[in-house]
PDB file of C-alpha atoms in Angstrom:
ATOM      1  CA  MET A   1     114.875 100.556 134.501  1.00 52.00           C
ATOM      2  CA  ALA A   2     115.833 103.505 132.375  1.00 54.00           C
ATOM      3  CA  PHE A   3     112.435 104.953 133.154  1.00 60.00           C
ATOM      4  CA  GLY A   4     113.146 104.878 136.882  1.00 57.00           C
ATOM      5  CA  ALA A   5     116.316 106.845 136.217  1.00 57.00           C
ATOM      6  CA  LEU A   6     114.504 109.462 134.186  1.00 57.00           C
ATOM      7  CA  ALA A   7     111.706 109.818 136.738  1.00 59.00           C
ATOM      8  CA  ALA A   8     114.265 110.404 139.465  1.00 56.00           C
ATOM      9  CA  GLN A   9     115.882 113.203 137.482  1.00 54.00           C
ATOM     10  CA  LYS A  10     112.520 114.830 136.944  1.00 55.00           C
ATOM     11  CA  GLY A  11     111.705 114.934 140.653  1.00 56.00           C
ATOM     12  CA  PHE A  12     109.181 112.128 140.890  1.00 62.00           C
ATOM     13  CA  SER A  13     109.100 110.156 144.121  1.00 62.00           C
ATOM     14  CA  LEU A  14     109.958 106.481 143.954  1.00 62.00           C
ATOM     15  CA  ALA A  15     106.357 105.519 144.759  1.00 60.00           C
ATOM     16  CA  GLU A  16     105.104 107.750 141.945  1.00 64.00           C
ATOM     17  CA  ALA A  17     107.556 106.267 139.478  1.00 63.00           C
ATOM     18  CA  VAL A  18     106.484 102.725 140.337  1.00 62.00           C
ATOM     19  CA  ALA A  19     102.805 103.708 140.304  1.00 60.00           C
ATOM     20  CA  MET A  20     103.115 105.152 136.827  1.00 61.00           C
ATOM     21  CA  THR A  21     104.891 102.055 135.587  1.00 63.00           C
ATOM     22  CA  GLY A  22     102.254  99.816 137.114  1.00 55.00           C
ATOM     23  CA  PHE A  23      99.221 101.727 135.849  1.00 55.00           C
ATOM     24  CA  VAL A  24     100.322 103.134 132.546  1.00 57.00           C
ATOM     25  CA  TYR A  25     102.822 100.415 131.703  1.00 58.00           C
ATOM     26  CA  ALA A  26     103.862 101.763 128.325  1.00 59.00           C
ATOM     27  CA  GLY A  27     107.573 102.393 128.057  1.00 57.00           C
ATOM     28  CA  MET A  28     107.751 104.926 125.275  1.00 55.00           C
ATOM     29  CA  ALA A  29     104.690 106.863 126.425  1.00 57.00           C
ATOM     30  CA  GLN A  30     106.058 107.116 129.951  1.00 61.00           C
ATOM     31  CA  PHE A  31     109.349 108.485 128.685  1.00 56.00           C
ATOM     32  CA  VAL A  32     107.695 111.035 126.473  1.00 55.00           C
ATOM     33  CA  ALA A  33     105.173 112.108 129.102  1.00 58.00           C
ATOM     34  CA  VAL A  34     107.731 112.476 131.886  1.00 58.00           C
ATOM     35  CA  GLN A  35     110.161 114.246 129.599  1.00 54.00           C
ATOM     36  CA  SER A  36     107.556 116.892 128.841  1.00 51.00           C
ATOM     37  CA  TRP A  37     105.842 116.775 132.237  1.00 59.00           C
ATOM     38  CA  PRO A  38     104.179 120.136 133.014  1.00 57.00           C
ATOM     39  CA  ASP A  39     105.410 122.036 136.063  1.00 57.00           C
ATOM     40  CA  THR A  40     101.926 122.539 137.438  1.00 60.00           C
ATOM     41  CA  LEU A  41      99.057 120.203 136.773  1.00 62.00           C
ATOM     42  CA  THR A  42      95.869 121.905 135.665  1.00 64.00           C
ATOM     43  CA  PRO A  43      92.955 120.241 133.861  1.00 66.00           C
ATOM     44  CA  SER A  44      94.326 121.520 130.568  1.00 64.00           C
ATOM     45  CA  SER A  45      97.870 120.301 131.182  1.00 62.00           C
ATOM     46  CA  ILE A  46      96.493 116.915 132.211  1.00 63.00           C
ATOM     47  CA  ALA A  47      94.532 116.889 128.955  1.00 65.00           C
ATOM     48  CA  ALA A  48      97.763 117.631 127.094  1.00 62.00           C
ATOM     49  CA  VAL A  49      99.524 114.732 128.802  1.00 62.00           C
ATOM     50  CA  MET A  50      96.545 112.539 127.963  1.00 62.00           C
ATOM     51  CA  LEU A  51      96.648 113.519 124.292  1.00 61.00           C
ATOM     52  CA  LEU A  52     100.359 112.865 124.196  1.00 58.00           C
ATOM     53  CA  THR A  53      99.864 109.438 125.757  1.00 63.00           C
ATOM     54  CA  ALA A  54      97.142 108.646 123.251  1.00 63.00           C
ATOM     55  CA  THR A  55      99.231 109.586 120.220  1.00 57.00           C
ATOM     56  CA  VAL A  56     102.287 107.684 121.403  1.00 59.00           C
ATOM     57  CA  ASN A  57     100.152 104.656 122.154  1.00 62.00           C
ATOM     58  CA  VAL A  58      98.049 104.599 119.013  1.00 61.00           C
ATOM     59  CA  ARG A  59     100.358 101.822 117.896  1.00 63.00           C
ATOM     60  CA  PHE A  60      98.771  99.541 120.496  1.00 67.00           C
ATOM     61  CA  PHE A  61      95.597  99.952 118.509  1.00 67.00           C
ATOM     62  CA  LEU A  62      97.394  98.521 115.486  1.00 67.00           C
ATOM     63  CA  ILE A  63      99.130  95.853 117.551  1.00 67.00           C
ATOM     64  CA  GLY A  64      95.736  94.690 118.781  1.00 66.00           C
ATOM     65  CA  ALA A  65      94.460  94.612 115.219  1.00 67.00           C
ATOM     66  CA  SER A  66      97.419  92.496 114.107  1.00 66.00           C
ATOM     67  CA  LEU A  67      96.653  89.928 116.812  1.00 68.00           C
ATOM     68  CA  ARG A  68      93.099  89.376 115.685  1.00 65.00           C
ATOM     69  CA  PRO A  69      93.760  86.490 113.235  1.00 63.00           C
ATOM     70  CA  TRP A  70      95.667  84.611 115.915  1.00 65.00           C
ATOM     71  CA  LEU A  71      93.660  85.187 119.055  1.00 64.00           C
ATOM     72  CA  GLY A  72      90.275  85.818 117.458  1.00 59.00           C
ATOM     73  CA  THR A  73      89.103  82.271 118.080  1.00 62.00           C
ATOM     74  CA  LEU A  74      89.640  82.415 121.830  1.00 63.00           C
ATOM     75  CA  PRO A  75      86.829  83.348 124.213  1.00 61.00           C
ATOM     76  CA  ALA A  76      86.847  87.008 125.154  1.00 59.00           C
ATOM     77  CA  TRP A  77      87.567  86.460 128.834  1.00 60.00           C
ATOM     78  CA  GLN A  78      90.894  84.859 127.925  1.00 58.00           C
ATOM     79  CA  VAL A  79      91.996  87.578 125.543  1.00 61.00           C
ATOM     80  CA  TYR A  80      91.016  90.938 126.987  1.00 59.00           C
ATOM     81  CA  PRO A  81      92.645  90.782 130.437  1.00 56.00           C
ATOM     82  CA  PRO A  82      96.144  90.054 129.029  1.00 58.00           C
ATOM     83  CA  LEU A  83      95.621  92.608 126.262  1.00 59.00           C
ATOM     84  CA  THR A  84      95.352  95.336 128.870  1.00 56.00           C
ATOM     85  CA  ILE A  85      99.044  94.785 129.592  1.00 57.00           C
ATOM     86  CA  SER A  86     100.278  94.116 126.066  1.00 59.00           C
ATOM     87  CA  THR A  87     103.648  95.645 125.224  1.00 62.00           C
ATOM     88  CA  ASP A  88     105.936  96.098 122.268  1.00 61.00           C
ATOM     89  CA  THR A  89     108.391  93.578 123.624  1.00 60.00           C
ATOM     90  CA  GLY A  90     105.841  90.914 124.454  1.00 60.00           C
ATOM     91  CA  TRP A  91     104.169  91.433 121.127  1.00 66.00           C
ATOM     92  CA  LEU A  92     107.428  91.218 119.170  1.00 65.00           C
ATOM     93  CA  LEU A  93     108.491  88.017 120.893  1.00 62.00           C
ATOM     94  CA  ALA A  94     105.067  86.459 120.445  1.00 64.00           C
ATOM     95  CA  THR A  95     104.857  87.435 116.776  1.00 65.00           C
ATOM     96  CA  ARG A  96     108.206  85.818 116.127  1.00 64.00           C
ATOM     97  CA  TYR A  97     107.206  82.701 118.009  1.00 63.00           C
ATOM     98  CA  ARG A  98     104.121  82.477 115.844  1.00 60.00           C
ATOM     99  CA  ASP A  99     106.119  83.023 112.649  1.00 63.00           C
ATOM    100  CA  ARG A 100     108.139  79.943 113.540  1.00 61.00           C
ATOM    101  CA  GLY A 101     104.949  77.935 113.595  1.00 58.00           C
ATOM    102  CA  GLY A 102     104.007  78.228 117.247  1.00 56.00           C
ATOM    103  CA  ALA A 103     100.290  78.370 117.787  1.00 57.00           C
ATOM    104  CA  ASP A 104      99.975  78.206 121.555  1.00 61.00           C
ATOM    105  CA  ALA A 105      98.321  81.459 122.530  1.00 62.00           C
ATOM    106  CA  SER A 106      99.337  81.007 126.146  1.00 64.00           C
ATOM    107  CA  TYR A 107     102.902  81.872 125.043  1.00 62.00           C
ATOM    108  CA  PHE A 108     101.744  85.388 124.302  1.00 64.00           C
ATOM    109  CA  LEU A 109      99.433  85.723 127.272  1.00 66.00           C
ATOM    110  CA  GLY A 110     101.862  84.231 129.765  1.00 67.00           C
ATOM    111  CA  GLY A 111     104.800  86.169 128.369  1.00 65.00           C
ATOM    112  CA  LEU A 112     102.937  89.415 128.956  1.00 67.00           C
ATOM    113  CA  ILE A 113     102.437  88.684 132.632  1.00 66.00           C
ATOM    114  CA  VAL A 114     106.124  87.872 133.117  1.00 65.00           C
ATOM    115  CA  THR A 115     107.167  91.025 131.251  1.00 64.00           C
ATOM    116  CA  TYR A 116     104.831  93.092 133.384  1.00 62.00           C
ATOM    117  CA  PHE A 117     106.463  92.109 136.644  1.00 63.00           C
ATOM    118  CA  PHE A 118     110.012  92.528 135.378  1.00 63.00           C
ATOM    119  CA  TRP A 119     109.337  95.931 133.895  1.00 62.00           C
ATOM    120  CA  THR A 120     107.601  97.254 137.021  1.00 62.00           C
ATOM    121  CA  VAL A 121     110.202  95.911 139.406  1.00 61.00           C
ATOM    122  CA  ALA A 122     113.076  97.070 137.206  1.00 63.00           C
ATOM    123  CA  ALA A 123     112.000 100.703 137.627  1.00 63.00           C
ATOM    124  CA  VAL A 124     113.201 100.555 141.245  1.00 62.00           C
ATOM    125  CA  PRO A 125     116.937  99.878 140.681  1.00 61.00           C
ATOM    126  CA  GLY A 126     116.811 102.329 137.785  1.00 60.00           C
ATOM    127  CA  TYR A 127     115.481 104.991 140.104  1.00 60.00           C
ATOM    128  CA  LEU A 128     118.112 104.227 142.725  1.00 60.00           C
ATOM    129  CA  LEU A 129     120.940 104.174 140.184  1.00 59.00           C
ATOM    130  CA  ALA A 130     119.817 107.458 138.694  1.00 56.00           C
ATOM    131  CA  GLU A 131     122.416 109.650 140.323  1.00 50.00           C
ATOM    132  CA  ARG A 132     125.182 107.471 138.882  1.00 56.00           C
ATOM    133  CA  ILE A 133     123.769 107.487 135.358  1.00 56.00           C
ATOM    134  CA  ALA A 134     123.617 111.224 134.991  1.00 57.00           C
ATOM    135  CA  ASN A 135     123.337 110.986 131.236  1.00 63.00           C
ATOM    136  CA  PRO A 136     121.719 107.793 129.869  1.00 61.00           C
ATOM    137  CA  LYS A 137     123.026 108.729 126.432  1.00 66.00           C
ATOM    138  CA  THR A 138     126.571 107.866 127.494  1.00 66.00           C
ATOM    139  CA  PHE A 139     125.584 104.223 127.583  1.00 64.00           C
ATOM    140  CA  GLY A 140     123.342 104.307 124.543  1.00 63.00           C
ATOM    141  CA  ILE A 141     120.266 103.589 126.669  1.00 65.00           C
ATOM    142  CA  ASP A 142     118.189 105.990 124.612  1.00 68.00           C
ATOM    143  CA  LEU A 143     118.711 103.738 121.584  1.00 71.00           C
ATOM    144  CA  LEU A 144     117.699 100.514 123.327  1.00 68.00           C
ATOM    145  CA  VAL A 145     114.183 100.417 121.907  1.00 67.00           C
ATOM    146  CA  PRO A 146     115.111 101.322 118.297  1.00 73.00           C
ATOM    147  CA  ALA A 147     117.886  98.692 118.351  1.00 74.00           C
ATOM    148  CA  PHE A 148     115.500  96.035 119.618  1.00 70.00           C
ATOM    149  CA  PHE A 149     112.908  96.947 117.027  1.00 70.00           C
ATOM    150  CA  ALA A 150     115.364  96.954 114.152  1.00 77.00           C
ATOM    151  CA  ALA A 151     116.790  93.580 115.178  1.00 73.00           C
ATOM    152  CA  PHE A 152     113.320  92.112 114.971  1.00 69.00           C
ATOM    153  CA  LEU A 153     113.116  92.765 111.244  1.00 75.00           C
ATOM    154  CA  ILE A 154     115.740  90.078 110.571  1.00 75.00           C
ATOM    155  CA  PRO A 155     113.763  87.007 111.719  1.00 68.00           C
ATOM    156  CA  SER A 156     110.610  88.340 110.088  1.00 67.00           C
ATOM    157  CA  TRP A 157     112.364  88.741 106.744  1.00 72.00           C
ATOM    158  CA  ARG A 158     110.515  86.750 104.100  1.00 71.00           C
ATOM    159  CA  GLY A 159     111.877  88.018 100.837  1.00 74.00           C
ATOM    160  CA  ALA A 160     112.171  91.428  99.268  1.00 75.00           C
ATOM    161  CA  GLN A 161     108.574  91.495  98.126  1.00 77.00           C
ATOM    162  CA  ARG A 162     107.297  91.254 101.673  1.00 78.00           C
ATOM    163  CA  ALA A 163     109.637  94.058 102.710  1.00 83.00           C
ATOM    164  CA  ILE A 164     108.171  96.605 100.296  1.00 85.00           C
ATOM    165  CA  PRO A 165     105.501  97.692 102.813  1.00 86.00           C
ATOM    166  CA  TRP A 166     108.244  98.202 105.414  1.00 85.00           C
ATOM    167  CA  VAL A 167     110.125 100.546 103.114  1.00 87.00           C
ATOM    168  CA  ILE A 168     106.956 102.465 102.306  1.00 88.00           C
ATOM    169  CA  SER A 169     106.052 102.630 105.977  1.00 85.00           C
ATOM    170  CA  GLY A 170     109.474 103.875 107.050  1.00 85.00           C
ATOM    171  CA  THR A 171     109.650 106.458 104.294  1.00 88.00           C
ATOM    172  CA  VAL A 172     106.194 107.833 105.008  1.00 88.00           C
ATOM    173  CA  ALA A 173     106.915 107.878 108.744  1.00 83.00           C
ATOM    174  CA  ALA A 174     110.202 109.753 108.328  1.00 87.00           C
ATOM    175  CA  PHE A 175     108.497 112.268 106.066  1.00 85.00           C
ATOM    176  CA  VAL A 176     105.530 112.831 108.392  1.00 83.00           C
ATOM    177  CA  ASP A 177     107.907 113.105 111.346  1.00 79.00           C
ATOM    178  CA  TRP A 178     109.749 115.847 109.504  1.00 83.00           C
ATOM    179  CA  LEU A 179     106.494 117.631 108.608  1.00 82.00           C
ATOM    180  CA  THR A 180     104.525 117.472 111.841  1.00 75.00           C
ATOM    181  CA  PRO A 181     105.342 117.508 115.550  1.00 71.00           C
ATOM    182  CA  GLY A 182     104.211 114.715 117.842  1.00 64.00           C
ATOM    183  CA  TYR A 183     103.953 111.010 117.237  1.00 65.00           C
ATOM    184  CA  TRP A 184     101.538 110.784 114.334  1.00 70.00           C
ATOM    185  CA  PHE A 185     104.338 109.512 112.133  1.00 76.00           C
ATOM    186  CA  ILE A 186     104.078 106.008 113.631  1.00 75.00           C
ATOM    187  CA  ILE A 187     100.423 105.769 112.670  1.00 75.00           C
ATOM    188  CA  ALA A 188     100.874 107.355 109.252  1.00 80.00           C
ATOM    189  CA  GLY A 189     103.760 105.075 108.338  1.00 81.00           C
ATOM    190  CA  ALA A 190     102.256 101.859 109.666  1.00 79.00           C
ATOM    191  CA  VAL A 191      98.925 102.481 107.951  1.00 80.00           C
ATOM    192  CA  ALA A 192     100.645 103.370 104.673  1.00 86.00           C
ATOM    193  CA  GLY A 193     102.726 100.190 104.836  1.00 83.00           C
ATOM    194  CA  SER A 194      99.752  98.030 105.681  1.00 80.00           C
ATOM    195  CA  VAL A 195      97.525  99.509 102.968  1.00 83.00           C
ATOM    196  CA  SER A 196     100.292  99.123 100.386  1.00 85.00           C
ATOM    197  CA  ALA A 197     100.428  95.411 101.232  1.00 82.00           C
ATOM    198  CA  ALA A 198      96.771  95.122 100.266  1.00 80.00           C
ATOM    199  CA  PHE A 199      97.608  96.207  96.726  1.00 80.00           C
ATOM    200  CA  LEU A 200     100.702  94.094  96.201  1.00 74.00           C
ATOM    201  CA  THR A 201     100.568  91.216  93.749  1.00 52.00           C
ATOM    202  CA  GLU A 202      99.900  87.542  94.344  1.00 48.00           C
ATOM    203  CA  GLU A 203     103.473  86.495  95.134  1.00 48.00           C
ATOM    204  CA  SER A 204     103.319  88.352  98.395  1.00 45.00           C
ATOM    205  CA  ALA A 205      99.959  86.870  99.249  1.00 45.00           C
ATOM    206  CA  ASN A 206     101.017  83.230  99.469  1.00 47.00           C
ATOM    207  CA  GLY A 207     103.286  83.713 102.441  1.00 45.00           C
ATOM    208  CA  ARG A 208     101.079  81.777 104.827  1.00 40.00           C
TER     209      ARG A 208
ATOM    210  CA  MET B   1     109.848 116.251 146.676  1.00 43.00           C
ATOM    211  CA  ALA B   2     110.156 113.252 148.942  1.00 44.00           C
ATOM    212  CA  ALA B   3     107.758 114.791 151.462  1.00 45.00           C
ATOM    213  CA  ASP B   4     104.704 113.592 149.567  1.00 56.00           C
ATOM    214  CA  LEU B   5     105.095 110.057 148.382  1.00 61.00           C
ATOM    215  CA  LEU B   6     101.991 110.084 146.201  1.00 64.00           C
ATOM    216  CA  ARG B   7     100.741 113.534 145.198  1.00 66.00           C
ATOM    217  CA  THR B   8      97.058 113.587 144.257  1.00 65.00           C
ATOM    218  CA  ASP B   9      97.348 115.629 141.065  1.00 65.00           C
ATOM    219  CA  ILE B  10     100.126 113.457 139.732  1.00 66.00           C
ATOM    220  CA  MET B  11      98.177 110.315 140.559  1.00 67.00           C
ATOM    221  CA  ILE B  12      95.176 111.691 138.652  1.00 68.00           C
ATOM    222  CA  ALA B  13      97.347 112.378 135.623  1.00 66.00           C
ATOM    223  CA  ILE B  14      98.836 108.890 135.885  1.00 68.00           C
ATOM    224  CA  ALA B  15      95.369 107.332 136.103  1.00 68.00           C
ATOM    225  CA  VAL B  16      94.237 109.255 133.012  1.00 69.00           C
ATOM    226  CA  MET B  17      97.318 108.083 131.105  1.00 69.00           C
ATOM    227  CA  GLY B  18      96.633 104.516 132.167  1.00 66.00           C
ATOM    228  CA  LEU B  19      93.017 104.589 131.049  1.00 69.00           C
ATOM    229  CA  VAL B  20      93.881 106.025 127.635  1.00 68.00           C
ATOM    230  CA  THR B  21      96.561 103.401 127.125  1.00 69.00           C
ATOM    231  CA  VAL B  22      94.303 100.496 128.054  1.00 66.00           C
ATOM    232  CA  ALA B  23      91.557 101.839 125.791  1.00 68.00           C
ATOM    233  CA  MET B  24      94.043 101.878 122.907  1.00 67.00           C
ATOM    234  CA  ARG B  25      95.177  98.347 123.652  1.00 67.00           C
ATOM    235  CA  LEU B  26      91.700  96.867 123.732  1.00 68.00           C
ATOM    236  CA  SER B  27      89.964  98.774 120.948  1.00 68.00           C
ATOM    237  CA  GLY B  28      92.171  97.612 118.050  1.00 68.00           C
ATOM    238  CA  PHE B  29      91.578  93.961 118.772  1.00 69.00           C
ATOM    239  CA  TRP B  30      87.916  94.553 119.494  1.00 70.00           C
ATOM    240  CA  LEU B  31      87.180  96.546 116.337  1.00 71.00           C
ATOM    241  CA  MET B  32      88.888  94.001 114.087  1.00 69.00           C
ATOM    242  CA  GLY B  33      86.319  91.486 115.320  1.00 66.00           C
ATOM    243  CA  PHE B  34      83.780  93.237 113.102  1.00 68.00           C
ATOM    244  CA  VAL B  35      85.930  93.102 109.981  1.00 71.00           C
ATOM    245  CA  PRO B  36      85.766  89.891 107.920  1.00 71.00           C
ATOM    246  CA  VAL B  37      89.292  88.594 107.282  1.00 67.00           C
ATOM    247  CA  THR B  38      89.537  88.376 103.490  1.00 73.00           C
ATOM    248  CA  PRO B  39      92.895  87.543 101.826  1.00 74.00           C
ATOM    249  CA  ARG B  40      93.438  91.257 101.313  1.00 77.00           C
ATOM    250  CA  VAL B  41      92.767  92.142 104.957  1.00 75.00           C
ATOM    251  CA  ARG B  42      94.978  89.222 105.861  1.00 74.00           C
ATOM    252  CA  ARG B  43      97.846  90.663 103.817  1.00 78.00           C
ATOM    253  CA  MET B  44      97.357  94.029 105.476  1.00 76.00           C
ATOM    254  CA  LEU B  45      97.502  92.509 108.949  1.00 73.00           C
ATOM    255  CA  ASP B  46     100.532  90.396 108.023  1.00 73.00           C
ATOM    256  CA  ALA B  47     102.396  93.482 106.849  1.00 77.00           C
ATOM    257  CA  LEU B  48     101.425  95.439 109.950  1.00 73.00           C
ATOM    258  CA  PRO B  49     104.108  94.297 112.425  1.00 71.00           C
ATOM    259  CA  GLY B  50     107.020  95.082 110.086  1.00 76.00           C
ATOM    260  CA  SER B  51     105.380  98.363 109.095  1.00 79.00           C
ATOM    261  CA  ILE B  52     104.961  99.454 112.711  1.00 75.00           C
ATOM    262  CA  ILE B  53     108.619  98.689 113.345  1.00 77.00           C
ATOM    263  CA  ALA B  54     109.822 100.529 110.259  1.00 82.00           C
ATOM    264  CA  ALA B  55     107.649 103.510 111.167  1.00 78.00           C
ATOM    265  CA  CYS B  56     109.126 103.602 114.666  1.00 77.00           C
ATOM    266  CA  VAL B  57     112.763 103.084 113.742  1.00 81.00           C
ATOM    267  CA  LEU B  58     113.413 105.000 110.537  1.00 84.00           C
ATOM    268  CA  PRO B  59     112.396 108.457 111.844  1.00 82.00           C
ATOM    269  CA  VAL B  60     114.644 107.891 114.870  1.00 80.00           C
ATOM    270  CA  VAL B  61     117.529 107.151 112.522  1.00 83.00           C
ATOM    271  CA  VAL B  62     116.774 110.192 110.379  1.00 83.00           C
ATOM    272  CA  SER B  63     116.508 112.597 113.298  1.00 80.00           C
ATOM    273  CA  GLY B  64     119.085 110.855 115.510  1.00 77.00           C
ATOM    274  CA  GLY B  65     121.908 111.268 113.025  1.00 80.00           C
ATOM    275  CA  ILE B  66     125.006 109.144 112.629  1.00 85.00           C
ATOM    276  CA  VAL B  67     124.989 107.602 116.124  1.00 85.00           C
ATOM    277  CA  ALA B  68     121.412 106.351 115.833  1.00 84.00           C
ATOM    278  CA  ALA B  69     122.122 105.004 112.348  1.00 86.00           C
ATOM    279  CA  LEU B  70     125.238 103.171 113.532  1.00 87.00           C
ATOM    280  CA  ALA B  71     123.394 101.708 116.517  1.00 86.00           C
ATOM    281  CA  VAL B  72     120.458 100.463 114.452  1.00 86.00           C
ATOM    282  CA  ILE B  73     122.658  99.066 111.665  1.00 88.00           C
ATOM    283  CA  SER B  74     124.994  97.280 114.071  1.00 89.00           C
ATOM    284  CA  ALA B  75     122.056  95.850 116.042  1.00 86.00           C
ATOM    285  CA  THR B  76     120.529  94.547 112.803  1.00 86.00           C
ATOM    286  CA  LEU B  77     123.842  93.045 111.670  1.00 87.00           C
ATOM    287  CA  SER B  78     124.379  91.451 115.056  1.00 87.00           C
ATOM    288  CA  MET B  79     120.912  89.949 114.920  1.00 82.00           C
ATOM    289  CA  TRP B  80     121.594  88.603 111.449  1.00 84.00           C
ATOM    290  CA  LEU B  81     124.813  86.960 112.608  1.00 85.00           C
ATOM    291  CA  THR B  82     123.872  85.705 116.047  1.00 81.00           C
ATOM    292  CA  ARG B  83     120.067  85.369 115.865  1.00 77.00           C
ATOM    293  CA  ASN B  84     120.038  86.508 119.453  1.00 73.00           C
ATOM    294  CA  ASP B  85     118.058  89.634 120.241  1.00 69.00           C
ATOM    295  CA  PHE B  86     119.790  90.216 123.556  1.00 71.00           C
ATOM    296  CA  ALA B  87     123.189  90.262 121.824  1.00 79.00           C
ATOM    297  CA  ALA B  88     121.760  92.513 119.128  1.00 80.00           C
ATOM    298  CA  VAL B  89     120.488  95.108 121.587  1.00 76.00           C
ATOM    299  CA  LEU B  90     123.760  95.068 123.541  1.00 80.00           C
ATOM    300  CA  THR B  91     125.707  95.524 120.303  1.00 87.00           C
ATOM    301  CA  GLY B  92     123.520  98.449 119.272  1.00 83.00           C
ATOM    302  CA  MET B  93     123.862 100.188 122.638  1.00 80.00           C
ATOM    303  CA  GLY B  94     127.584  99.446 122.808  1.00 84.00           C
ATOM    304  CA  VAL B  95     128.225 100.877 119.368  1.00 87.00           C
ATOM    305  CA  ALA B  96     126.229 103.988 120.281  1.00 84.00           C
ATOM    306  CA  ALA B  97     128.207 104.415 123.503  1.00 83.00           C
ATOM    307  CA  LEU B  98     131.520 103.992 121.677  1.00 86.00           C
ATOM    308  CA  ALA B  99     130.494 106.359 118.896  1.00 85.00           C
ATOM    309  CA  ARG B 100     129.618 109.037 121.439  1.00 82.00           C
ATOM    310  CA  LEU B 101     132.846 108.379 123.308  1.00 82.00           C
ATOM    311  CA  ALA B 102     134.669 108.956 120.026  1.00 81.00           C
ATOM    312  CA  GLY B 103     132.947 112.305 119.761  1.00 74.00           C
ATOM    313  CA  LEU B 104     130.371 111.513 117.089  1.00 72.00           C
ATOM    314  CA  GLY B 105     126.912 113.025 117.335  1.00 62.00           C
TER     315      GLY B 105
END
């Protein structure tokens, strides 16, 4: 919805805004790309947008990797189609469901389809409301995703030992963000956190 | 701007973005199919979700200043108290809106 509002401010037509949501379907990448949308599209500016999209979305690469132990036993034709529309939100909800002991993979796959329709349709009222919400910051909309992410850490809390990789990841990410432009910090932090978990002692290993 | 509903160059750029995104989504899962899941790999994958979240949130807090920090902290607290992610997100956004209204950030 917030994306529709942003697209309207940047001079996209409603059909273009919905098309981007339907095809790209990656909230953060859409925001970043539209925010820095080039005035004229040349092959090189399209390449720049592509690179930007890739760096913002590298996390989907990691998300896919984290799903392997769960969905790896399913036949490929059941896994790959839903994966093409996987999202942060769907993934977070499904991961939590699984942490509670749920094992039904259709929860993840079905949830993705539902999320897809809501997200795409929600861009329309956002676009139409855009002139009223001149500045999304007034309503804290720009902090929606960080707030949702942070809240997710609570149910996945499993003792201080298991949180050490999170701290390492966040610290590395903040540092890389400060050092380099772009979105490499997500990758750097997540990889650092994950690798650090590999070297932690036994207590952290017996979680599951 | 409304004259052309779907401009060709923009649609090309959108298509390119879509393809890159889908490639990212599929390749992580696909590549991990070739890696045997030892206890160590297992630990790495288990730590991955929390690490991705921390890597996304903490830099936002650092660069977003006091308002971002307040929003994230209040959302986390709200989640801890209510165990309801919808309430948590609303709390975080509400606190951010109030903080900005009060002239912070």
